Amino acid sequence: MDESSSLTERFEEHRSHLRAVSYRMLGSLGEADDAVQEAWLRLDRTDVSEVENLGGWLTTVVSRICLNMLRSREQRREDPVERLETRIPDPLIGSERRVDPEQEVLLADSVGLALMVVMESLSPAERLAFVLHDMFAVPFEEIAPLVEKSSAATRQLASRARRKVQGQAPAPDKDLARQREAVDAFFAAARDGEFEALLTVLDPDVVLRSDGGVGGALTVVLTGARTVAGQAVTYGSLAPFVRPALVNGAAGVVVVRKDRAVSVMAFTVVEGRIVAIDVLSDPERLAALDLSALAD
């Protein structure tokens, strides 16, 4: 085996991990793949013969690439407040009956869609510190040079990010069957127009975020059980087209009409009640999603 083939094989051993890091950092599968590809190009141009820990080296490289991409995204954003409230990261669609090994790596730390939404509000440095330390156990001493801060200051970045995440994205029930029960109850009540039944399954402070694209009519944020339940007619009309799916590892649905996905709905269920509903209905982004798991 020549040296080039050996380097390629060594990189492929780390590809899934690097994609998982990039996805958490960027919230975009396409950008995550771009970051991983850029990491490969940098590896191919670098003499790593004396690098003892190639995985650590590649994690640092892809993290720096992602940090630059986040900073560039922040500079391009014209209306950050609006998009931070409604931007839904790329969802990962899976089957409740079949586990996809690649998605299992991407979701190893139960990175639910509601958590990804909250992470969109973090600064690039906060997001990097939180993802690397809290999700991948990278020491602060190794993260600090990436954000050009001391280890103590980097620790504070992660702590600040952690408080935001814990306050806005509560940990969902671990029992998938319990999650599914709440989602099924939600659509059953919506289909039958049972307002009080909807209030029973919704947390009083439930938040519904819908991303229909920039300026789209379906790009809204609704808060409170009564406000969300007030959309029961809309949900009821969707009920016949709902196909159960895992969305970022949690119970969710894909709404399919005429073999075309019209929305993806992710639910966060805590103690049997729905606390968050995250909806992606942007036609352009839906068309780019991998929905092969629904074939099951």
mmCIF file of C-alpha atoms in Angstrom:
data_model
loop_
_atom_site.group_PDB
_atom_site.id
_atom_site.type_symbol
_atom_site.label_atom_id
_atom_site.label_comp_id
_atom_site.label_asym_id
_atom_site.label_seq_id
_atom_site.Cartn_x
_atom_site.Cartn_y
_atom_site.Cartn_z
ATOM 1 C CA MET A 1 0.000 0.000 0.000
ATOM 2 C CA ASP A 2 1.448 3.392 -0.999
ATOM 3 C CA GLU A 3 1.638 6.351 1.377
ATOM 4 C CA SER A 4 -1.305 8.174 -0.247
ATOM 5 C CA SER A 5 -3.629 5.176 0.127
ATOM 6 C CA SER A 6 -2.567 4.741 3.736
ATOM 7 C CA LEU A 7 -3.341 8.390 4.519
ATOM 8 C CA THR A 8 -6.748 8.087 2.847
ATOM 9 C CA GLU A 9 -7.613 5.021 4.919
ATOM 10 C CA ARG A 10 -6.500 6.723 8.129
ATOM 11 C CA PHE A 11 -8.693 9.719 7.320
ATOM 12 C CA GLU A 12 -11.711 7.531 6.543
ATOM 13 C CA GLU A 13 -11.395 6.008 10.010
ATOM 14 C CA HIS A 14 -12.175 9.457 11.436
ATOM 15 C CA ARG A 15 -14.685 10.721 8.857
ATOM 16 C CA SER A 16 -17.859 9.850 10.838
ATOM 17 C CA HIS A 17 -16.497 11.522 13.969
ATOM 18 C CA LEU A 18 -15.475 14.635 12.036
ATOM 19 C CA ARG A 19 -18.911 14.831 10.412
ATOM 20 C CA ALA A 20 -20.565 14.547 13.830
ATOM 21 C CA VAL A 21 -18.428 17.406 15.170
ATOM 22 C CA SER A 22 -19.155 19.525 12.099
ATOM 23 C CA TYR A 23 -22.898 18.880 12.162
ATOM 24 C CA ARG A 24 -23.148 19.972 15.794
ATOM 25 C CA MET A 25 -21.050 23.026 15.062
ATOM 26 C CA LEU A 26 -22.887 24.109 11.910
ATOM 27 C CA GLY A 27 -26.390 22.613 12.020
ATOM 28 C CA SER A 28 -26.118 22.000 8.279
ATOM 29 C CA LEU A 29 -25.368 18.608 6.742
ATOM 30 C CA GLY A 30 -24.115 20.150 3.511
ATOM 31 C CA GLU A 31 -21.786 22.560 5.297
ATOM 32 C CA ALA A 32 -20.648 19.752 7.594
ATOM 33 C CA ASP A 33 -19.635 17.693 4.561
ATOM 34 C CA ASP A 34 -17.830 20.732 3.126
ATOM 35 C CA ALA A 35 -15.905 21.180 6.394
ATOM 36 C CA VAL A 36 -14.877 17.512 6.434
ATOM 37 C CA GLN A 37 -13.757 17.719 2.816
ATOM 38 C CA GLU A 38 -11.686 20.815 3.598
ATOM 39 C CA ALA A 39 -10.097 18.952 6.526
ATOM 40 C CA TRP A 40 -9.101 16.189 4.122
ATOM 41 C CA LEU A 41 -7.562 18.675 1.698
ATOM 42 C CA ARG A 42 -5.522 20.219 4.510
ATOM 43 C CA LEU A 43 -4.394 16.787 5.661
ATOM 44 C CA ASP A 44 -3.365 15.888 2.125
ATOM 45 C CA ARG A 45 -1.183 19.029 1.974
ATOM 46 C CA THR A 46 0.413 18.514 5.402
ATOM 47 C CA ASP A 47 3.259 16.352 6.623
ATOM 48 C CA VAL A 48 1.738 14.552 9.611
ATOM 49 C CA SER A 49 4.461 11.963 9.996
ATOM 50 C CA GLU A 50 5.220 13.240 13.492
ATOM 51 C CA VAL A 51 1.583 13.677 14.571
ATOM 52 C CA GLU A 52 0.961 11.128 17.318
ATOM 53 C CA ASN A 53 -2.809 11.598 17.567
ATOM 54 C CA LEU A 54 -4.240 12.020 14.079
ATOM 55 C CA GLY A 55 -7.834 12.009 15.360
ATOM 56 C CA GLY A 56 -7.101 14.884 17.721
ATOM 57 C CA TRP A 57 -5.252 16.760 14.986
ATOM 58 C CA LEU A 58 -8.160 16.365 12.553
ATOM 59 C CA THR A 59 -10.705 17.389 15.205
ATOM 60 C CA THR A 60 -8.744 20.584 15.777
ATOM 61 C CA VAL A 61 -8.520 21.266 12.046
ATOM 62 C CA VAL A 62 -12.220 20.690 11.345
ATOM 63 C CA SER A 63 -13.180 22.723 14.424
ATOM 64 C CA ARG A 64 -11.147 25.686 13.196
ATOM 65 C CA ILE A 65 -12.774 25.367 9.760
ATOM 66 C CA CYS A 66 -16.240 25.301 11.348
ATOM 67 C CA LEU A 67 -15.434 28.284 13.561
ATOM 68 C CA ASN A 68 -14.437 30.301 10.498
ATOM 69 C CA MET A 69 -17.637 29.220 8.717
ATOM 70 C CA LEU A 70 -19.752 30.281 11.706
ATOM 71 C CA ARG A 71 -18.030 33.665 11.869
ATOM 72 C CA SER A 72 -18.532 34.174 8.148
ATOM 73 C CA ARG A 73 -22.207 33.204 8.498
ATOM 74 C CA GLU A 74 -22.639 35.706 11.339
ATOM 75 C CA GLN A 75 -21.139 38.506 9.253
ATOM 76 C CA ARG A 76 -23.432 37.713 6.296
ATOM 77 C CA ARG A 77 -26.609 37.533 8.378
ATOM 78 C CA GLU A 78 -28.807 40.534 7.572
ATOM 79 C CA ASP A 79 -31.436 40.040 10.248
ATOM 80 C CA PRO A 80 -29.916 37.877 13.000
ATOM 81 C CA VAL A 81 -32.747 38.283 15.499
ATOM 82 C CA GLU A 82 -35.435 37.034 13.119
ATOM 83 C CA ARG A 83 -33.461 34.073 11.843
ATOM 84 C CA LEU A 84 -32.182 33.028 15.274
ATOM 85 C CA GLU A 85 -35.800 32.690 16.400
ATOM 86 C CA THR A 86 -37.017 30.721 13.400
ATOM 87 C CA ARG A 87 -33.998 29.013 11.819
ATOM 88 C CA ILE A 88 -34.408 25.231 12.015
ATOM 89 C CA PRO A 89 -31.137 23.336 11.486
ATOM 90 C CA ASP A 90 -31.074 20.426 9.050
ATOM 91 C CA PRO A 91 -33.002 17.528 10.612
ATOM 92 C CA LEU A 92 -31.800 13.943 10.521
ATOM 93 C CA ILE A 93 -34.623 11.631 9.462
ATOM 94 C CA GLY A 94 -34.532 8.038 10.667
ATOM 95 C CA SER A 95 -36.760 5.023 11.101
ATOM 96 C CA GLU A 96 -38.053 3.798 14.447
ATOM 97 C CA ARG A 97 -37.688 0.242 13.149
ATOM 98 C CA ARG A 98 -34.176 0.385 11.708
ATOM 99 C CA VAL A 99 -31.045 2.037 13.102
ATOM 100 C CA ASP A 100 -28.744 3.675 10.574
ATOM 101 C CA PRO A 101 -25.121 3.287 11.774
ATOM 102 C CA GLU A 102 -24.020 6.630 10.321
ATOM 103 C CA GLN A 103 -26.903 8.495 11.951
ATOM 104 C CA GLU A 104 -26.145 6.666 15.197
ATOM 105 C CA VAL A 105 -22.693 8.290 15.180
ATOM 106 C CA LEU A 106 -24.162 11.695 14.336
ATOM 107 C CA LEU A 107 -26.650 11.415 17.197
ATOM 108 C CA ALA A 108 -24.469 9.644 19.757
ATOM 109 C CA ASP A 109 -25.145 12.359 22.339
ATOM 110 C CA SER A 110 -28.890 12.732 21.649
ATOM 111 C CA VAL A 111 -28.455 16.074 19.941
ATOM 112 C CA GLY A 112 -32.170 16.774 19.470
ATOM 113 C CA LEU A 113 -33.452 19.367 17.038
ATOM 114 C CA ALA A 114 -34.627 21.703 19.829
ATOM 115 C CA LEU A 115 -31.093 21.665 21.227
ATOM 116 C CA MET A 116 -29.701 22.433 17.769
ATOM 117 C CA VAL A 117 -32.126 25.363 17.456
ATOM 118 C CA VAL A 118 -30.909 26.858 20.737
ATOM 119 C CA MET A 119 -27.296 26.360 19.676
ATOM 120 C CA GLU A 120 -28.007 28.640 16.709
ATOM 121 C CA SER A 121 -28.251 31.510 19.227
ATOM 122 C CA LEU A 122 -24.757 30.909 20.641
ATOM 123 C CA SER A 123 -21.821 32.974 19.485
ATOM 124 C CA PRO A 124 -19.329 31.064 17.302
ATOM 125 C CA ALA A 125 -16.820 30.833 20.184
ATOM 126 C CA GLU A 126 -19.509 29.708 22.654
ATOM 127 C CA ARG A 127 -20.741 27.062 20.279
ATOM 128 C CA LEU A 128 -17.263 25.701 19.638
ATOM 129 C CA ALA A 129 -16.416 25.547 23.348
ATOM 130 C CA PHE A 130 -19.736 23.899 24.213
ATOM 131 C CA VAL A 131 -19.660 21.340 21.406
ATOM 132 C CA LEU A 132 -16.043 20.306 21.843
ATOM 133 C CA HIS A 133 -16.063 20.150 25.638
ATOM 134 C CA ASP A 134 -19.590 19.063 26.558
ATOM 135 C CA MET A 135 -20.237 16.753 23.614
ATOM 136 C CA PHE A 136 -16.777 15.437 22.784
ATOM 137 C CA ALA A 137 -14.888 15.874 26.070
ATOM 138 C CA VAL A 138 -12.069 17.917 24.518
ATOM 139 C CA PRO A 139 -10.067 19.590 27.346
ATOM 140 C CA PHE A 140 -10.338 23.369 27.645
ATOM 141 C CA GLU A 141 -6.550 23.585 27.286
ATOM 142 C CA GLU A 142 -6.903 22.272 23.716
ATOM 143 C CA ILE A 143 -9.926 24.436 22.866
ATOM 144 C CA ALA A 144 -8.430 27.694 24.149
ATOM 145 C CA PRO A 145 -5.989 28.253 21.237
ATOM 146 C CA LEU A 146 -8.845 27.871 18.743
ATOM 147 C CA VAL A 147 -10.794 30.775 20.249
ATOM 148 C CA GLU A 148 -7.627 32.695 21.179
ATOM 149 C CA LYS A 149 -8.488 32.842 24.874
ATOM 150 C CA SER A 150 -7.104 31.475 28.116
ATOM 151 C CA SER A 151 -8.297 28.107 29.420
ATOM 152 C CA ALA A 152 -10.230 29.899 32.184
ATOM 153 C CA ALA A 153 -11.961 32.219 29.705
ATOM 154 C CA THR A 154 -12.767 29.249 27.452
ATOM 155 C CA ARG A 155 -14.295 27.458 30.429
ATOM 156 C CA GLN A 156 -16.510 30.508 30.971
ATOM 157 C CA LEU A 157 -17.588 30.425 27.314
ATOM 158 C CA ALA A 158 -18.727 26.828 27.666
ATOM 159 C CA SER A 159 -20.434 27.557 30.981
ATOM 160 C CA ARG A 160 -22.358 30.488 29.490
ATOM 161 C CA ALA A 161 -23.406 28.344 26.524
ATOM 162 C CA ARG A 162 -24.462 25.516 28.848
ATOM 163 C CA ARG A 163 -26.741 27.813 30.839
ATOM 164 C CA LYS A 164 -28.443 29.036 27.665
ATOM 165 C CA VAL A 165 -28.946 25.514 26.391
ATOM 166 C CA GLN A 166 -30.256 24.080 29.652
ATOM 167 C CA GLY A 167 -32.629 27.003 30.108
ATOM 168 C CA GLN A 168 -34.130 26.809 26.614
ATOM 169 C CA ALA A 169 -33.761 23.163 25.534
ATOM 170 C CA PRO A 170 -34.788 20.776 28.335
ATOM 171 C CA ALA A 171 -33.691 17.155 28.061
ATOM 172 C CA PRO A 172 -36.461 15.045 26.471
ATOM 173 C CA ASP A 173 -37.889 11.834 27.919
ATOM 174 C CA LYS A 174 -35.531 8.953 27.195
ATOM 175 C CA ASP A 175 -38.422 6.543 26.612
ATOM 176 C CA LEU A 176 -39.114 6.711 22.864
ATOM 177 C CA ALA A 177 -42.448 4.927 23.295
ATOM 178 C CA ARG A 178 -43.580 7.639 25.711
ATOM 179 C CA GLN A 179 -42.525 10.306 23.220
ATOM 180 C CA ARG A 180 -44.474 8.609 20.442
ATOM 181 C CA GLU A 181 -47.545 8.307 22.661
ATOM 182 C CA ALA A 182 -47.582 12.083 23.184
ATOM 183 C CA VAL A 183 -47.083 12.807 19.465
ATOM 184 C CA ASP A 184 -49.858 10.386 18.477
ATOM 185 C CA ALA A 185 -52.166 11.950 21.080
ATOM 186 C CA PHE A 186 -51.390 15.398 19.661
ATOM 187 C CA PHE A 187 -52.418 14.446 16.118
ATOM 188 C CA ALA A 188 -55.457 12.459 17.286
ATOM 189 C CA ALA A 189 -56.748 15.474 19.219
ATOM 190 C CA ALA A 190 -55.974 17.812 16.314
ATOM 191 C CA ARG A 191 -57.720 15.528 13.824
ATOM 192 C CA ASP A 192 -60.852 15.400 15.980
ATOM 193 C CA GLY A 193 -60.741 19.109 16.856
ATOM 194 C CA GLU A 194 -60.527 18.350 20.577
ATOM 195 C CA PHE A 195 -59.110 21.591 21.978
ATOM 196 C CA GLU A 196 -59.052 20.462 25.618
ATOM 197 C CA ALA A 197 -57.306 17.210 24.694
ATOM 198 C CA LEU A 198 -54.622 19.256 22.927
ATOM 199 C CA LEU A 199 -54.130 21.366 26.045
ATOM 200 C CA THR A 200 -53.636 18.152 28.028
ATOM 201 C CA VAL A 201 -50.754 16.931 25.844
ATOM 202 C CA LEU A 202 -49.116 20.367 25.434
ATOM 203 C CA ASP A 203 -46.943 21.937 28.118
ATOM 204 C CA PRO A 204 -48.402 25.329 29.181
ATOM 205 C CA ASP A 205 -45.235 27.055 27.935
ATOM 206 C CA VAL A 206 -44.841 25.046 24.713
ATOM 207 C CA VAL A 207 -42.944 26.769 21.894
ATOM 208 C CA LEU A 208 -43.661 26.090 18.225
ATOM 209 C CA ARG A 209 -41.049 27.270 15.725
ATOM 210 C CA SER A 210 -41.767 27.004 12.033
ATOM 211 C CA ASP A 211 -39.147 27.653 9.355
ATOM 212 C CA GLY A 212 -40.715 28.139 5.947
ATOM 213 C CA GLY A 213 -37.683 29.954 4.576
ATOM 214 C CA VAL A 214 -36.655 33.598 4.761
ATOM 215 C CA GLY A 215 -39.759 35.738 4.487
ATOM 216 C CA GLY A 216 -42.018 32.702 4.123
ATOM 217 C CA ALA A 217 -45.603 32.864 5.369
ATOM 218 C CA LEU A 218 -44.974 29.743 7.460
ATOM 219 C CA THR A 219 -41.957 31.246 9.248
ATOM 220 C CA VAL A 220 -43.349 31.966 12.710
ATOM 221 C CA VAL A 221 -42.823 31.398 16.430
ATOM 222 C CA LEU A 222 -45.836 30.606 18.622
ATOM 223 C CA THR A 223 -45.742 30.292 22.401
ATOM 224 C CA GLY A 224 -48.205 28.948 24.953
ATOM 225 C CA ALA A 225 -50.483 25.920 24.869
ATOM 226 C CA ARG A 226 -53.636 27.829 23.952
ATOM 227 C CA THR A 227 -51.944 29.639 21.075
ATOM 228 C CA VAL A 228 -50.426 26.441 19.695
ATOM 229 C CA ALA A 229 -53.632 24.462 20.209
ATOM 230 C CA GLY A 230 -55.461 27.204 18.340
ATOM 231 C CA GLN A 231 -53.818 25.903 15.171
ATOM 232 C CA ALA A 232 -55.645 22.582 15.625
ATOM 233 C CA VAL A 233 -57.447 22.865 12.280
ATOM 234 C CA THR A 234 -54.115 23.095 10.485
ATOM 235 C CA TYR A 235 -52.675 20.087 12.317
ATOM 236 C CA GLY A 236 -55.879 18.133 11.794
ATOM 237 C CA SER A 237 -55.700 18.637 8.039
ATOM 238 C CA LEU A 238 -52.160 17.234 8.077
ATOM 239 C CA ALA A 239 -53.047 14.130 10.102
ATOM 240 C CA PRO A 240 -53.888 11.867 7.108
ATOM 241 C CA PHE A 241 -50.498 12.601 5.556
ATOM 242 C CA VAL A 242 -48.361 12.118 8.675
ATOM 243 C CA ARG A 243 -45.671 9.440 8.534
ATOM 244 C CA PRO A 244 -43.971 8.597 11.847
ATOM 245 C CA ALA A 245 -40.201 9.018 11.856
ATOM 246 C CA LEU A 246 -37.279 9.663 14.115
ATOM 247 C CA VAL A 247 -36.196 13.269 13.845
ATOM 248 C CA ASN A 248 -32.746 13.713 15.367
ATOM 249 C CA GLY A 249 -33.315 10.589 17.395
ATOM 250 C CA ALA A 250 -36.671 11.662 18.873
ATOM 251 C CA ALA A 251 -40.289 10.921 17.954
ATOM 252 C CA GLY A 252 -41.391 13.107 15.073
ATOM 253 C CA VAL A 253 -43.203 13.003 11.750
ATOM 254 C CA VAL A 254 -42.716 13.770 8.093
ATOM 255 C CA VAL A 255 -45.803 15.091 6.324
ATOM 256 C CA VAL A 256 -45.888 13.608 2.814
ATOM 257 C CA ARG A 257 -48.325 14.582 0.073
ATOM 258 C CA LYS A 258 -48.164 13.026 -3.408
ATOM 259 C CA ASP A 259 -44.785 11.452 -2.579
ATOM 260 C CA ARG A 260 -43.354 14.854 -1.647
ATOM 261 C CA ALA A 261 -42.362 15.964 1.841
ATOM 262 C CA VAL A 262 -44.151 19.189 2.751
ATOM 263 C CA SER A 263 -42.850 19.444 6.325
ATOM 264 C CA VAL A 264 -40.786 17.762 8.996
ATOM 265 C CA MET A 265 -42.017 18.112 12.573
ATOM 266 C CA ALA A 266 -39.771 17.404 15.556
ATOM 267 C CA PHE A 267 -41.270 17.117 19.042
ATOM 268 C CA THR A 268 -39.573 17.497 22.412
ATOM 269 C CA VAL A 269 -41.507 15.551 25.046
ATOM 270 C CA VAL A 270 -40.753 16.035 28.745
ATOM 271 C CA GLU A 271 -42.654 14.014 31.355
ATOM 272 C CA GLY A 272 -45.259 13.045 28.786
ATOM 273 C CA ARG A 273 -46.000 16.584 27.572
ATOM 274 C CA ILE A 274 -44.834 18.357 24.442
ATOM 275 C CA VAL A 275 -42.614 21.332 25.339
ATOM 276 C CA ALA A 276 -41.343 22.179 21.845
ATOM 277 C CA ILE A 277 -42.404 21.609 18.240
ATOM 278 C CA ASP A 278 -39.863 22.459 15.538
ATOM 279 C CA VAL A 279 -41.169 22.494 11.980
ATOM 280 C CA LEU A 280 -39.190 22.702 8.755
ATOM 281 C CA SER A 281 -41.420 23.562 5.791
ATOM 282 C CA ASP A 282 -38.958 25.356 3.504
ATOM 283 C CA PRO A 283 -39.533 23.576 0.124
ATOM 284 C CA GLU A 284 -35.970 24.114 -1.067
ATOM 285 C CA ARG A 285 -34.397 22.622 2.049
ATOM 286 C CA LEU A 286 -36.924 19.786 2.255
ATOM 287 C CA ALA A 287 -36.038 18.771 -1.291
ATOM 288 C CA ALA A 288 -32.414 18.321 -0.224
ATOM 289 C CA LEU A 289 -33.143 16.037 2.752
ATOM 290 C CA ASP A 290 -32.378 12.332 2.773
ATOM 291 C CA LEU A 291 -35.763 10.696 3.389
ATOM 292 C CA SER A 292 -34.729 7.177 2.393
ATOM 293 C CA ALA A 293 -35.507 5.918 5.910
ATOM 294 C CA LEU A 294 -39.212 6.466 5.194
ATOM 295 C CA ALA A 295 -39.060 3.714 2.616
ATOM 296 C CA ASP A 296 -39.319 1.265 5.505
#
